[in-house]
Short mmCIF file of C-alpha atoms in Angstrom, two decimals:
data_model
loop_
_atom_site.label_atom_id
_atom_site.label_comp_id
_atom_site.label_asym_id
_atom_site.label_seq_id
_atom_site.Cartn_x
_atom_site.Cartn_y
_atom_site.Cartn_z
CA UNK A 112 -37.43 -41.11 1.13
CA UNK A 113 -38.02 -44.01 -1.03
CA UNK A 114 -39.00 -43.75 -4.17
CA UNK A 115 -42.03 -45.68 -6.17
CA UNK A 116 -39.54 -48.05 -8.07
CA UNK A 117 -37.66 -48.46 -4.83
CA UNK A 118 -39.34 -52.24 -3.78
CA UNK A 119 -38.68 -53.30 -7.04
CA UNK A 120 -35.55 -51.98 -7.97
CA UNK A 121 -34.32 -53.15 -4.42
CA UNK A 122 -34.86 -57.04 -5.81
CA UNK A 123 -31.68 -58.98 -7.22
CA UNK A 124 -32.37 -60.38 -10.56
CA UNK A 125 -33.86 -63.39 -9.70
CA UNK A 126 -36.55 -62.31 -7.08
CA UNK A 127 -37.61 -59.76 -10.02
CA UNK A 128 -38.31 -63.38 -12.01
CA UNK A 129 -40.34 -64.60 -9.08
CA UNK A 130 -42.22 -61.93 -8.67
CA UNK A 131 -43.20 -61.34 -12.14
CA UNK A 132 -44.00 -65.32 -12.14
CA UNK A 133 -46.17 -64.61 -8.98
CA UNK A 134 -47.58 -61.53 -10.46
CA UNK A 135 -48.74 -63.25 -13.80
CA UNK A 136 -50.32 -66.68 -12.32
CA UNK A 137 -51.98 -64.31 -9.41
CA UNK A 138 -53.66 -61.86 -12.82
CA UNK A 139 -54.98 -65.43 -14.53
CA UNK A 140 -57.42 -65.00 -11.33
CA UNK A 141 -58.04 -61.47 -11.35
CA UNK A 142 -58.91 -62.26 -14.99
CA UNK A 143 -61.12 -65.16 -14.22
CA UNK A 144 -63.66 -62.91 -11.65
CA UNK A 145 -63.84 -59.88 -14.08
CA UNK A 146 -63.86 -61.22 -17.32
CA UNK A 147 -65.67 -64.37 -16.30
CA UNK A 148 -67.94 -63.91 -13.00
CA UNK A 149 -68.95 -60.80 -13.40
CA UNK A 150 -70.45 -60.68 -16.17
CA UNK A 151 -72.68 -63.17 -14.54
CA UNK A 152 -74.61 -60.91 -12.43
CA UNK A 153 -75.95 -58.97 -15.90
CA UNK A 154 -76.94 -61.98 -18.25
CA UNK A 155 -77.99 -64.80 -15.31
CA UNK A 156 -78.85 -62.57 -12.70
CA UNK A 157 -81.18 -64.07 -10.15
CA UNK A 158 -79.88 -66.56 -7.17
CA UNK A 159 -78.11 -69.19 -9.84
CA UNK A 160 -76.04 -65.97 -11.68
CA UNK A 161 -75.37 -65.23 -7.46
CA UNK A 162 -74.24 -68.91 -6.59
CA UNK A 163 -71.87 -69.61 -10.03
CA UNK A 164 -70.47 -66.28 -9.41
CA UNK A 165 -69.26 -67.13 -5.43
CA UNK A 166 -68.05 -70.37 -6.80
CA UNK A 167 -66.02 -68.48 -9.21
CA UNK A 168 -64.66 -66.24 -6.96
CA UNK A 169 -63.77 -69.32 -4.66
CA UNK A 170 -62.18 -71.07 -7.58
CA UNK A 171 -59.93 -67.81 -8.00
CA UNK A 172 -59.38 -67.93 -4.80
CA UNK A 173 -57.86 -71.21 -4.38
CA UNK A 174 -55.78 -70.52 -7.42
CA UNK A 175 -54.24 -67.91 -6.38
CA UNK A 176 -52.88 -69.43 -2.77
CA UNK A 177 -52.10 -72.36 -5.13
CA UNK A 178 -49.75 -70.22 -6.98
CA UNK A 179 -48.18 -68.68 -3.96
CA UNK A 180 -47.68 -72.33 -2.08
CA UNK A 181 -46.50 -73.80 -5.22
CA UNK A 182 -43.81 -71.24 -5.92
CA UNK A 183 -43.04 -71.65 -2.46
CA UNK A 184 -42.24 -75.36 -2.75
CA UNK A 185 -40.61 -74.76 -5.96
CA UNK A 186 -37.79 -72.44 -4.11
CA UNK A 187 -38.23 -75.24 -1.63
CA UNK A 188 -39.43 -73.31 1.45
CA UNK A 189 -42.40 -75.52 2.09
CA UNK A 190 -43.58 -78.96 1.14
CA UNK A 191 -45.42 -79.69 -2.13
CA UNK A 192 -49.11 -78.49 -1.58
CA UNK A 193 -51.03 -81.76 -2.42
CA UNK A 194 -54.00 -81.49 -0.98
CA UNK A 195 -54.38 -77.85 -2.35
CA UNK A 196 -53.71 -78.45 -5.61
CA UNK A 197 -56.81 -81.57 -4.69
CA UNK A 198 -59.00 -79.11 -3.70
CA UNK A 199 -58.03 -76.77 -6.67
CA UNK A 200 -58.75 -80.00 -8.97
CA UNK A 201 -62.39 -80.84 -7.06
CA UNK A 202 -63.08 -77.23 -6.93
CA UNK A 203 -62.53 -76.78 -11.15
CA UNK A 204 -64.24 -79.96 -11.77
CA UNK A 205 -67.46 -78.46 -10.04
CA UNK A 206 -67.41 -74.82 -10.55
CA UNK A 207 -67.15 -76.38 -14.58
CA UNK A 208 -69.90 -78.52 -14.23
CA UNK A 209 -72.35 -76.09 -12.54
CA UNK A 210 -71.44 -73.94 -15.61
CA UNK A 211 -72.22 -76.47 -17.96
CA UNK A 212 -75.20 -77.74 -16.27
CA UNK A 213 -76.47 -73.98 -15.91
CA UNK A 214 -75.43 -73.41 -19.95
CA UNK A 215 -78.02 -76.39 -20.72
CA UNK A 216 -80.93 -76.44 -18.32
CA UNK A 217 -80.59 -72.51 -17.14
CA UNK A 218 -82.01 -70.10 -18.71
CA UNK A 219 -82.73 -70.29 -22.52
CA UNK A 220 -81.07 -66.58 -23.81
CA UNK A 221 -77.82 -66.52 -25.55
CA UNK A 222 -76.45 -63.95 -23.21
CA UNK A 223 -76.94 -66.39 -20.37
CA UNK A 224 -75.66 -69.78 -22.77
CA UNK A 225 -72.54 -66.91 -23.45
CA UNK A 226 -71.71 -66.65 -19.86
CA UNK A 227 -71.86 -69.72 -18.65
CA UNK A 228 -69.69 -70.96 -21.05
CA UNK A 229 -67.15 -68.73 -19.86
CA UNK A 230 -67.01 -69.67 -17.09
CA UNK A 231 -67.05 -73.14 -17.92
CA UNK A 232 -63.63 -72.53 -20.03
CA UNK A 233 -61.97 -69.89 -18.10
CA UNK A 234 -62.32 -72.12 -15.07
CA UNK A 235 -61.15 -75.14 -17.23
CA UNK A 236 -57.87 -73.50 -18.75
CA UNK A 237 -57.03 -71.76 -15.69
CA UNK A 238 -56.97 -74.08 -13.37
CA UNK A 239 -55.44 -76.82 -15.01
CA UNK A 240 -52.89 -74.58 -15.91
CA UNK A 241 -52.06 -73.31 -12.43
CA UNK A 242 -52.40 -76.95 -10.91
CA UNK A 243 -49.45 -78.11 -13.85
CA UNK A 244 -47.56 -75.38 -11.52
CA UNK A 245 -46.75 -77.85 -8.41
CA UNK A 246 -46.17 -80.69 -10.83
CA UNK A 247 -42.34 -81.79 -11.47
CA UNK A 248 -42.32 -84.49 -13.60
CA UNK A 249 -43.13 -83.80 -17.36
CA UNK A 250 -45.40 -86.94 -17.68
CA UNK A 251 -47.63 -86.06 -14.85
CA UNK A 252 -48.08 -82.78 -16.39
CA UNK A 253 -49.26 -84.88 -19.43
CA UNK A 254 -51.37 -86.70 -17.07
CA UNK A 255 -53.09 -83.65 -15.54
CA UNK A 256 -54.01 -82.09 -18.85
CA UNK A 257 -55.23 -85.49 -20.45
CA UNK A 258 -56.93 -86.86 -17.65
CA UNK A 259 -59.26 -83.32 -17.21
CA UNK A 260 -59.67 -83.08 -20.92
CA UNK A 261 -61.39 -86.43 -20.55
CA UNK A 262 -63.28 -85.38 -17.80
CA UNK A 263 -64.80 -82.95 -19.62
CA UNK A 264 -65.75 -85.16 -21.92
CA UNK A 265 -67.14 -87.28 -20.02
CA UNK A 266 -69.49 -84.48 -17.38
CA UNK A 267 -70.52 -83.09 -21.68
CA UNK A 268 -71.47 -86.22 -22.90
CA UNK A 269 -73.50 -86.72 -19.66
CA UNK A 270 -75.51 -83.50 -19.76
CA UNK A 271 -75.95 -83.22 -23.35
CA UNK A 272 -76.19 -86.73 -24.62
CA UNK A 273 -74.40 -85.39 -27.89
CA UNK A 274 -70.95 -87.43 -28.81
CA UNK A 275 -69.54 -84.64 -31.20
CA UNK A 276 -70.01 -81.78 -28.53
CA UNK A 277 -68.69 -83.88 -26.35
CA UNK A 278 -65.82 -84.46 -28.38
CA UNK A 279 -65.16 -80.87 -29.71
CA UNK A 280 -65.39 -79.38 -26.16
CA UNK A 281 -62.72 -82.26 -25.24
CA UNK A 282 -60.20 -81.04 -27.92
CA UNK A 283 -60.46 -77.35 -27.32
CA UNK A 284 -60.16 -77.99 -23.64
CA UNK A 285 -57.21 -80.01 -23.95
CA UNK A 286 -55.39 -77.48 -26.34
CA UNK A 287 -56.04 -74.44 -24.23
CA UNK A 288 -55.65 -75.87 -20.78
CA UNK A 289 -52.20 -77.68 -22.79
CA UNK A 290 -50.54 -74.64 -23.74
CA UNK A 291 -51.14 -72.72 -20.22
CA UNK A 292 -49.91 -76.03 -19.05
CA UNK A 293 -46.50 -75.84 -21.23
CA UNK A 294 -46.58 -72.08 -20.26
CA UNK A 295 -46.45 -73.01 -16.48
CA UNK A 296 -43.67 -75.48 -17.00
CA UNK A 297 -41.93 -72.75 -18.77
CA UNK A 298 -42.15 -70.45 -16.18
CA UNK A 299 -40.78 -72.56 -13.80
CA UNK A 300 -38.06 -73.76 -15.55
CA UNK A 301 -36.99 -70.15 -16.49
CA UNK A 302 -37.30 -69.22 -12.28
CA UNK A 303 -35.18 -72.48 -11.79
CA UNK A 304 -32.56 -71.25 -14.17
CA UNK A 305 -32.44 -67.85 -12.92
CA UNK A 306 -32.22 -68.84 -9.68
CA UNK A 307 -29.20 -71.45 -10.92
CA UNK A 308 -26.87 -68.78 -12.55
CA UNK A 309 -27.31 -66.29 -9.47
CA UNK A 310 -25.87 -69.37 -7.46
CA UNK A 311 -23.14 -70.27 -10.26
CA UNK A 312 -21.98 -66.88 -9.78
CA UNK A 313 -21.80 -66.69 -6.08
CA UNK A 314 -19.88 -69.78 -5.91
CA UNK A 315 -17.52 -68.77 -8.97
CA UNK A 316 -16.76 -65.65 -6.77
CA UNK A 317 -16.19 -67.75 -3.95
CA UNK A 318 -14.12 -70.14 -5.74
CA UNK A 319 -12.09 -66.92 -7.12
CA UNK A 320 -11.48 -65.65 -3.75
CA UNK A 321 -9.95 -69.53 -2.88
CA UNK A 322 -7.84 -69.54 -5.58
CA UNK A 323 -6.53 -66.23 -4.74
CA UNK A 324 -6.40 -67.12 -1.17
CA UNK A 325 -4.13 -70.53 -2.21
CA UNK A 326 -2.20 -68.71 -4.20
CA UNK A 327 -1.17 -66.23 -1.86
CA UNK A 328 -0.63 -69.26 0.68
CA UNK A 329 1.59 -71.30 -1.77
CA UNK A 330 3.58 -68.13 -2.38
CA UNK A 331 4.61 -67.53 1.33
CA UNK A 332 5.00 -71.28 1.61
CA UNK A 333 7.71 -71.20 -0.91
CA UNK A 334 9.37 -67.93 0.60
CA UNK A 335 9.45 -69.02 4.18
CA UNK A 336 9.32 -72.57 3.79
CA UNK A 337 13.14 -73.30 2.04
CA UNK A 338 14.18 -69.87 4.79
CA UNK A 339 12.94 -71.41 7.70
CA UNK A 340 14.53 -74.80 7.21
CA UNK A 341 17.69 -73.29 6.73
CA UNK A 342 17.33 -71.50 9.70
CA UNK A 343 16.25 -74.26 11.94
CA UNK A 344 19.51 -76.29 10.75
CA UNK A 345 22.13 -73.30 11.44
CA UNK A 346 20.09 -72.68 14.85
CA UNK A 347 20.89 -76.36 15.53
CA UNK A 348 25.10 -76.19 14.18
CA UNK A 349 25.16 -73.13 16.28
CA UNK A 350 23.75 -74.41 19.69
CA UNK A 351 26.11 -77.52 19.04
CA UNK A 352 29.56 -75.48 18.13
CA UNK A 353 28.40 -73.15 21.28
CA UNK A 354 28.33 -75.96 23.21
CA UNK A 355 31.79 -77.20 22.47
CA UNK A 356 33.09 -74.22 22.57
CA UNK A 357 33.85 -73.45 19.02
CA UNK A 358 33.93 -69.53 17.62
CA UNK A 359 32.21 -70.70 14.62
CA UNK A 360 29.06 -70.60 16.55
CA UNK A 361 29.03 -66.84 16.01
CA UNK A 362 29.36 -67.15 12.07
CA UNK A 363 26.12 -69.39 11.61
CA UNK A 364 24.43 -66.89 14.23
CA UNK A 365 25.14 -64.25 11.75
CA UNK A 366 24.09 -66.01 8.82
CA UNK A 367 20.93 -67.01 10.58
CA UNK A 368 20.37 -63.34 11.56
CA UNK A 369 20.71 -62.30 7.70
CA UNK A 370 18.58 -65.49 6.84
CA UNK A 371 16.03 -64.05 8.90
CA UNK A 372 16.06 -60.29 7.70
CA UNK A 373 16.34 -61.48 4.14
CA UNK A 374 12.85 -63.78 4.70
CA UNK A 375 11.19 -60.99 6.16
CA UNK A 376 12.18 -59.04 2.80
CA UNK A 377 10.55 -61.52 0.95
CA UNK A 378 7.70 -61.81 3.03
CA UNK A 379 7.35 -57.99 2.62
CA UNK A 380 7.49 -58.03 -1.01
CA UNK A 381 4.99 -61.33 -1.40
CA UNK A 382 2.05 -59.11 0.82
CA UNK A 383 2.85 -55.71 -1.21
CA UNK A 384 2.53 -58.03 -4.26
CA UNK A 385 -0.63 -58.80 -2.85
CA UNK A 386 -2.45 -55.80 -1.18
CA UNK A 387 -1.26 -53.44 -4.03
CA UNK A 388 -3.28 -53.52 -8.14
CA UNK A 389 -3.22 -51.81 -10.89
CA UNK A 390 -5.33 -48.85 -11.92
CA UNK A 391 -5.19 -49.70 -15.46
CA UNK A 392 -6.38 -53.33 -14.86
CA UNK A 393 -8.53 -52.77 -12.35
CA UNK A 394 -10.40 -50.18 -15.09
CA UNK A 395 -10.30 -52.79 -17.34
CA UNK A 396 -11.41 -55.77 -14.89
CA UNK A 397 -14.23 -52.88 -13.75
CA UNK A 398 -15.45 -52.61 -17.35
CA UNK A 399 -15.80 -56.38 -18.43
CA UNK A 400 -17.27 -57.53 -14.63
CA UNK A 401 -19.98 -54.76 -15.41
CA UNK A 402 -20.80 -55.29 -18.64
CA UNK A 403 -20.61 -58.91 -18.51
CA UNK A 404 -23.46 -58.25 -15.72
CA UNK A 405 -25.47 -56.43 -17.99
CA UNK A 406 -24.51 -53.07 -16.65
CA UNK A 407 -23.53 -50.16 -19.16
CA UNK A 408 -20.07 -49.11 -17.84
CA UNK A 409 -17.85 -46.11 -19.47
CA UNK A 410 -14.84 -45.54 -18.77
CA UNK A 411 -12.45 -42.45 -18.96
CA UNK A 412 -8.83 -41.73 -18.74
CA UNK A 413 -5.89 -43.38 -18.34
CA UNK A 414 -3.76 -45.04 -15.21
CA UNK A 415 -0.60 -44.26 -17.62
CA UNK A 416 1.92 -42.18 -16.32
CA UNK A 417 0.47 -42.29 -12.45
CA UNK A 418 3.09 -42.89 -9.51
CA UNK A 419 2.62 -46.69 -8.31
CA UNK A 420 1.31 -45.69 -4.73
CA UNK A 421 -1.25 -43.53 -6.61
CA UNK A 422 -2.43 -46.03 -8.90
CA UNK A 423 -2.01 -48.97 -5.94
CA UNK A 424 -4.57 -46.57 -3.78
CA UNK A 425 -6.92 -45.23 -6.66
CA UNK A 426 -7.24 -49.31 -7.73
CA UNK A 427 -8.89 -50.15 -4.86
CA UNK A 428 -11.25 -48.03 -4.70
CA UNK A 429 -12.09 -48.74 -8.34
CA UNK A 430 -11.98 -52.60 -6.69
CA UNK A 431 -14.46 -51.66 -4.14
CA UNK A 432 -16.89 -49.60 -5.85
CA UNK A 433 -17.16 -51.60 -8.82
CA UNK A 434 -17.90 -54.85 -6.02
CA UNK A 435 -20.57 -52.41 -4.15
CA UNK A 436 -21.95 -51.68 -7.71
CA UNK A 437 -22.71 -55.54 -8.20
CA UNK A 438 -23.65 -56.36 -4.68
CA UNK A 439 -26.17 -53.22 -3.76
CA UNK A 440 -28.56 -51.74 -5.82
CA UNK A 441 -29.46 -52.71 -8.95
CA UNK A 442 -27.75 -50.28 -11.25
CA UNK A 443 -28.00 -49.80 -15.15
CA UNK A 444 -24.89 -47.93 -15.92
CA UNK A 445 -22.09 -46.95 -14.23
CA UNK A 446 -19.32 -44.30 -15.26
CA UNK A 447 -15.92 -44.24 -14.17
CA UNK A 448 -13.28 -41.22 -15.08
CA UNK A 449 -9.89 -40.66 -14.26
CA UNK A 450 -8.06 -37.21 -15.04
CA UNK A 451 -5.71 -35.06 -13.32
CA UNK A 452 -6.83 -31.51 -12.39
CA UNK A 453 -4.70 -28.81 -9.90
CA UNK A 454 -1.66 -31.54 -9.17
CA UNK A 455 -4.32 -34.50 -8.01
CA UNK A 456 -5.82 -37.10 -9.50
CA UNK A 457 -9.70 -37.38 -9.34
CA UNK A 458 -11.14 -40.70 -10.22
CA UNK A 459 -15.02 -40.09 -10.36
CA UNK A 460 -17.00 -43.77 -9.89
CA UNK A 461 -20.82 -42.95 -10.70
CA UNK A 462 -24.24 -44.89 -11.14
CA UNK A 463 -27.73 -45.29 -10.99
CA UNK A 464 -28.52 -47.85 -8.74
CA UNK A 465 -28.96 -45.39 -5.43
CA UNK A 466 -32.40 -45.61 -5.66
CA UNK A 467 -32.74 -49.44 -4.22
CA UNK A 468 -30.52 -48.36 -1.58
CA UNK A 469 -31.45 -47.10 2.36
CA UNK A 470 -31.16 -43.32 2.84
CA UNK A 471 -28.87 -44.31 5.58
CA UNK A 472 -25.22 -45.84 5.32
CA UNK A 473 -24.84 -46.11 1.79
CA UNK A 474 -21.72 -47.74 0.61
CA UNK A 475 -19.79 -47.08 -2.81
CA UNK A 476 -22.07 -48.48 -5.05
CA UNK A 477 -25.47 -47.01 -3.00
CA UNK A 478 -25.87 -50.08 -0.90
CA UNK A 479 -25.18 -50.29 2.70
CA UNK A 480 -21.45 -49.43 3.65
CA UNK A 481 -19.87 -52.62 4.70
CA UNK A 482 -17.59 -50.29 6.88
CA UNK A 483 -20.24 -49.38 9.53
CA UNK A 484 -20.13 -53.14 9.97
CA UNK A 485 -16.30 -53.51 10.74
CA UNK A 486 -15.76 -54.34 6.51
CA UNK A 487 -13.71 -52.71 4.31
CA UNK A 488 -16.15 -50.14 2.84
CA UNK A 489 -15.59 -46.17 2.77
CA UNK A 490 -13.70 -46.64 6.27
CA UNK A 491 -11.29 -49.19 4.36
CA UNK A 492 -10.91 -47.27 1.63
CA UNK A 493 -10.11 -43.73 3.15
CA UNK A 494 -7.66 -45.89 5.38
CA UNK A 495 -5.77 -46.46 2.08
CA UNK A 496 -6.23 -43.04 0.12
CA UNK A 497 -4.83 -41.61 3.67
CA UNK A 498 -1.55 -43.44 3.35
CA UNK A 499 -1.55 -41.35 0.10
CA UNK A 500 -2.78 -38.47 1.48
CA UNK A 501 -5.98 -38.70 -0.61
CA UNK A 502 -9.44 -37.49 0.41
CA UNK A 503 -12.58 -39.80 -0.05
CA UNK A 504 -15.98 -38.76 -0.81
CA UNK A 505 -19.50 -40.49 -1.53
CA UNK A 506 -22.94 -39.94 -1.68
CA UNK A 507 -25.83 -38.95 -3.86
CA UNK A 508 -25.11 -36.63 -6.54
CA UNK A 509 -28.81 -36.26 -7.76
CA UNK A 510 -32.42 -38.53 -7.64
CA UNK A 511 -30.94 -41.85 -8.34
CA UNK A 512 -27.52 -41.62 -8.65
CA UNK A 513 -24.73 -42.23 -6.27
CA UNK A 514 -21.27 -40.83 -6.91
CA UNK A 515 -17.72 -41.81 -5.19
CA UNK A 516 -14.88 -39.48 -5.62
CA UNK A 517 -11.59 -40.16 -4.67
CA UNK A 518 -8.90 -37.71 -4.78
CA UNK A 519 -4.80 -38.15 -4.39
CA UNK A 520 -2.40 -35.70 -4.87
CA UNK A 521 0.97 -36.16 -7.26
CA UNK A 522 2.94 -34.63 -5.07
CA UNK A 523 5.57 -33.31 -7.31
CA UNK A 524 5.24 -36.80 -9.76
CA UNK A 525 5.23 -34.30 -12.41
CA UNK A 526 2.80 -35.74 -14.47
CA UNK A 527 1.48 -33.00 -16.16
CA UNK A 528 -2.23 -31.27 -15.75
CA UNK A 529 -4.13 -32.47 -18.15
CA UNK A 530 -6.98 -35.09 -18.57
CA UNK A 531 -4.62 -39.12 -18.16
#
């Protein structure tokens, strides 16, 4: 059963950043119908309080699917919503101008003047500040906030014939409606950046698993490559002394025989190179990866001491969970220990993040198990504690928390019982 912080703790880094962008630009209108148009219905009342408050809740309206269209094209999953943000520009314009128009020829009481005007300036500031949202260039942003500063201006000098108001109502427009303006632009280039370093660490990851990839190619290249040529060249001297009848075409088969078993000794000790790590590394590598992600990670015991298959065995898993850790879930801290209890070494991988994965195929780091898709995963991994004779277990341990546990005997290493 999923828990209430399960949708959000279920979002990578960078969809949190959306959402809470979403979230705060969808409140601005929220904030604009109850601290605004509500308050109309008490201090207008009558059928103009009715009509200004509709148009305010169709202004917040508008602003709202504004926000969601424009984040939308800024993650570019749609085009840029022109004629919204038009409509969201015609729709300010008047909903501002009833106000004002209301505020001076309405009714004479202050609580009436007092409402109006905020809706006149709530309507301003807001959306101006949500249009400057599907804007990319910096001077059209400028352009937006200037040219409906002016406006106002213009619509106050018009209706009350007075130069200063006009003025004064110009300048605190354009400072209010500015800075929701440079918050918007903030807010988008923050989303932008987020949504840059997720990328710049897939593709580092990527470009690590290339490297690794060429390395390991270059390395059998240089085993097999010199071996092979060899061989090809003795094959060739051999099928020619065979031919003429020489017993020296026996020798070079030999020596291409040993050729040949010596290569596939190489070749054997390139993959083991390979396919077998280091416990104490891979604690170490663990501990940096998560803490450079922002994940508290403890760590335990030493790999000191260990048998090589042990450690080989135990690394991978360390390998694996720490990978699930940063790939599911969205885990705080993580705990790893390593100690030897009863002739077998447990090594105990444990954190928080179970709660944004499903109830059903969890992996090691309480995400789905990769291994009920054909992966590596738990099946992988109790593929390689088996050669050891180890034993595998992982689930949740309590509300929250996911725990792996991996266990491999010595047998007769004789490291002795006590915490490594």
């Amino acid at each position: 059963m999923r828990g209430p912080g399960t949708w959000w703790r279920g979002k990578s880094t960078p969809a949190k950043v959306e959402t809470y962008t979403r979230g705060s630009f969808h409140f601005f209108a929220v904030m604009e119908v109850a601290g605004a148009g509500v308050p109309l219905v008490g201090q207008v009342g009558g059928a103009p309080g009715a009509w200004l408050l509709l148009l305010v809740c169709a202004h917040a309206a508008i602003c709202m699917l504004t926000v969601s269209r424009a984040v939308d094209w800024l993650r570019g999953r749609r085009a840029q919503p022109l004629r919204l943000m038009c409509a969201l520009g015609a729709a300010t314009a008047v909903v501002a101008a009833t106000a004002l128009a209301l505020s001076e020829y309405g009714s004479r009481s202050d609580g009436a003047d007092s409402a109006a005007g905020s809706v006149f300036g709530v309507t301003m500031i807001f959306g101006v500040g949500i249009i400057t949202l599907g804007v990319r260039r910096r001077r059209h942003v400028y352009a937006v906030v200037a040219g409906f500063a002016a406006g106002t201006a213009v619509v106050v000098l018009a209706i009350t014939r007075s130069p200063l108001g006009a003025l004064v109502t110009a300048l605190i427009v354009l400072a209010s409606s500015g800075f929701l303006a440079f918050t918007a632009v903030f807010s988008v280039w923050l989303l932008k950046a987020v949504y840059e370093l997720d990328e710049a660490r897939e593709t580092r990851a990527r470009l690590a698993v290339a490297e690794e990839r060429l390395r390991f190619g270059r390395d059998l290249h240089d085993v097999m490559g010199r071996n092979l040529a060899v061989i090809a060249l003795k094959s060739e001297l051999a099928v020619q002394l065979a031919r003429r009848g020489r017993p020296e075409a026996v020798e070079q088969m030999i020596e291409v025989q040993r050729i040949a078993q010596e290569s596939q000794r190489e070749v054997r000790d390139v993959v083991r190179g390979y396919r077998e790590a280091d416990l104490g590394v891979e604690l170490a590598g663990a501990q940096g990866v998560l803490t450079a992600a922002g994940i508290e990670c403890r760590v335990t015991g030493e790999a000191a001491g260990l048998p090589a298959e042990v450690q080989s065995a135990l690394a991978w898993v360390v390998r694996e969970a720490t990978t699930n850790v940063l790939r599911h879930g969205d885990a705080e801290r993580c705990a790893v220990g390593v100690r030897v209890r009863e002739g077998r070494v447990v090594l105990t991988v444990e954190n928080d993040g179970a709660a944004a994965a499903s109830d059903e195929g969890e992996g090691p780091g309480g995400g789905a198990d990769p291994g009920r898709r054909g992966g590596s995963g738990l099946a992988g991994l109790r593929e390689r504690l088996a050669a050891v004779d180890g034993t595998l277990e992982a689930g949740r341990a309590r509300e929250g928390v996911f725990r792996l546990v991996a266990e491999v005997p010595l047998a007769g290493a004789g490291v002795p019982e006590a915490a490594v």
